[in-house]
């Protein structure tokens, strides 16, 4: 009997210890992250005054390279912020938005559509996981996200609760994040003046095959969730495709977006259209690589967005 | 399976649970044997087969040694038993290297990439081979009675916490513990976990982070002060790495109620090279002493013969570490250190008397420790260097381009960020302080006397520091250096 009590005591002790450790670890890593990452320091989205943003731009690196909120604000008077993260998939976009809309009530949300087509490029849901975006997700509903991941049998749930599993590697140099200035200007992250690669030429001459194929089921689910959430909050949605080199496999997603925007009367500013880009005198020097625009490219894109708002929305 | 992987932690926890709760106490050793073989099989079936071959041949070899009546026959069986192990060890560890070296020297086709054996050296082969040889010699000397059971003997050779990197144990040290009945002791488990956590701190927080700086300097030494500094840093890295591993291994073993012998005893407190070898990799030093140095004649012979014995012993040590020219030069340097130390010891004593120096003073001891550290670090350059020519280049720089101011400044320019440099300095200071405190008092007793919140705070801090500052994950933890020997 004594032995059994003793064993139970030891077991209870172990459980208590592990519980305290888990809570401490989760709390500490999330807090460390907040202090180590420039993204979420004073200039970061979650440090912006509440209810101060008129336009919220959301998307992947395509968005944070191309959208310069201050330039758009100068033209339109709308205060904006680009809440973006590398390789953001539709699912992450949903959680980004969910977290963002708790603090802000923007009138407009601009969604960069690469996030919907990302699984139709070379990526799969297994490649894209939360770890790629954790640095940008301090206020995400991580418990809910972790639960979703756990239920769908993925192991990302552990990264969501204990981001250290991913981030400790980046603390190798500890102040590594000091060099990342993802938030140079309200979430805009300039990609420099361009490497002048050969692909940007292809962007202006791309001739896509009439490819047909499925839209990834996860994209469908989160696409629907995102729009439902924004509709419920009475937010005007604008879809944006920044200039980048499409691949044939992305076309089904673009078709889906086009039909959806037509059905629901949602504006879609498609800058992957090479005819439009030529008309706007977009040059190869405006592309950093096949996927991202340069600083000058961002100015062109932001100008187009401003014009679009002035002429079609405001 | 890496000792630092989550898989290993899970493996140990599962083994412990079965060990204490399911297996009858009389057969706990059978469970340990199963665990050991399963653990070893994770490194590949080829290795497991070679291990089993080594165990079986040595078991029967030793049986024959013990049964033979004639001294000559016993000796012949001993030579055969040892030869099998040595041939296996040399074949898997050295033949490829030397074949490649000679093919390069003779400019044979293949650019020195020719390999005689396509199988990599089995995990921990250097360690268990020495254990087997030591066991055979002990039986030959009639110092121990050989183990009758092949399975029990197999456990002695393959005991999983220590097979990969030692310590190199003797049968007499392990026999009682391995086959005894062990009841669950909360203290054993907590003390073992403490030790393993301390080992992880040394390995993952200090050694692997310091390794980044060490690699950067060894790849680009630039000047003599940087080269010597790299040697000193490498001393600390190697100590944190190897002693960290020994703590993890010892901690795991302690959880099973089996205590492994100490392999390190504050080597940075060594007052001489001789003293250093009494404190560094103790189990190997004792093995070399008992099975190489003393059989060669030890110190009970002429001075020249004694020096030759010393040189041979350290060359064997270099050979055991890998046999490359760098290791051999490292062994040779340590042999020469010992000879010089012995040769001039009387003159040195005379000088101290004449100069009326106080040998017991702290200043004198600090000087001795400093000199020993510099000499040892100098030799490590050959041990760690990226090939013999790179090591020679670093040594040349030490003698031709040494600047003391730069040497001090290097502390702040170790190819890590300033924040991390400071953190590493603090962590290293903590490591040496704890090691030093451990010499004076038992830290675990000190901890045991504290109330629960204090104890848990210490453990939680330790775990969090390892998890936050340790190097693991995407790039992976660096391999234990001594796992490759």
mmCIF file of N, CA and C in Angstrom, chain B residues 5 22 77 127 141 156 239 255 342 408 475:
data_model
loop_
_atom_site.group_PDB
_atom_site.id
_atom_site.type_symbol
_atom_site.label_atom_id
_atom_site.label_comp_id
_atom_site.label_asym_id
_atom_site.label_seq_id
_atom_site.Cartn_x
_atom_site.Cartn_y
_atom_site.Cartn_z
ATOM 1 N N UNK B 5 18.952 12.648 -29.014
ATOM 2 C CA UNK B 5 17.684 12.711 -29.751
ATOM 3 C C UNK B 5 16.496 12.458 -28.824
ATOM 4 N N UNK B 22 8.054 -4.417 -15.138
ATOM 5 C CA UNK B 22 7.571 -5.647 -15.768
ATOM 6 C C UNK B 22 8.530 -6.822 -15.563
ATOM 7 N N UNK B 77 46.432 -18.515 -27.131
ATOM 8 C CA UNK B 77 44.996 -18.185 -27.231
ATOM 9 C C UNK B 77 44.754 -16.691 -26.987
ATOM 10 N N UNK B 127 35.805 1.328 -28.447
ATOM 11 C CA UNK B 127 35.600 1.190 -27.002
ATOM 12 C C UNK B 127 35.392 -0.267 -26.606
ATOM 13 N N UNK B 141 45.821 -13.187 -17.026
ATOM 14 C CA UNK B 141 46.639 -12.919 -15.823
ATOM 15 C C UNK B 141 46.043 -13.557 -14.581
ATOM 16 N N UNK B 156 27.939 -7.326 -20.770
ATOM 17 C CA UNK B 156 29.130 -6.583 -20.339
ATOM 18 C C UNK B 156 29.739 -5.816 -21.520
ATOM 19 N N UNK B 239 36.382 19.212 -23.975
ATOM 20 C CA UNK B 239 36.038 18.819 -22.611
ATOM 21 C C UNK B 239 34.516 18.831 -22.424
ATOM 22 N N UNK B 255 20.248 5.773 -13.726
ATOM 23 C CA UNK B 255 18.798 5.557 -13.605
ATOM 24 C C UNK B 255 18.484 4.066 -13.520
ATOM 25 N N UNK B 342 59.643 14.356 -17.294
ATOM 26 C CA UNK B 342 60.349 13.420 -16.424
ATOM 27 C C UNK B 342 61.844 13.745 -16.381
ATOM 28 N N UNK B 408 44.368 38.246 -26.517
ATOM 29 C CA UNK B 408 43.320 38.623 -25.565
ATOM 30 C C UNK B 408 42.077 39.107 -26.314
ATOM 31 N N UNK B 475 19.522 21.936 -38.080
ATOM 32 C CA UNK B 475 20.888 21.576 -38.457
ATOM 33 C C UNK B 475 21.377 20.375 -37.667
#
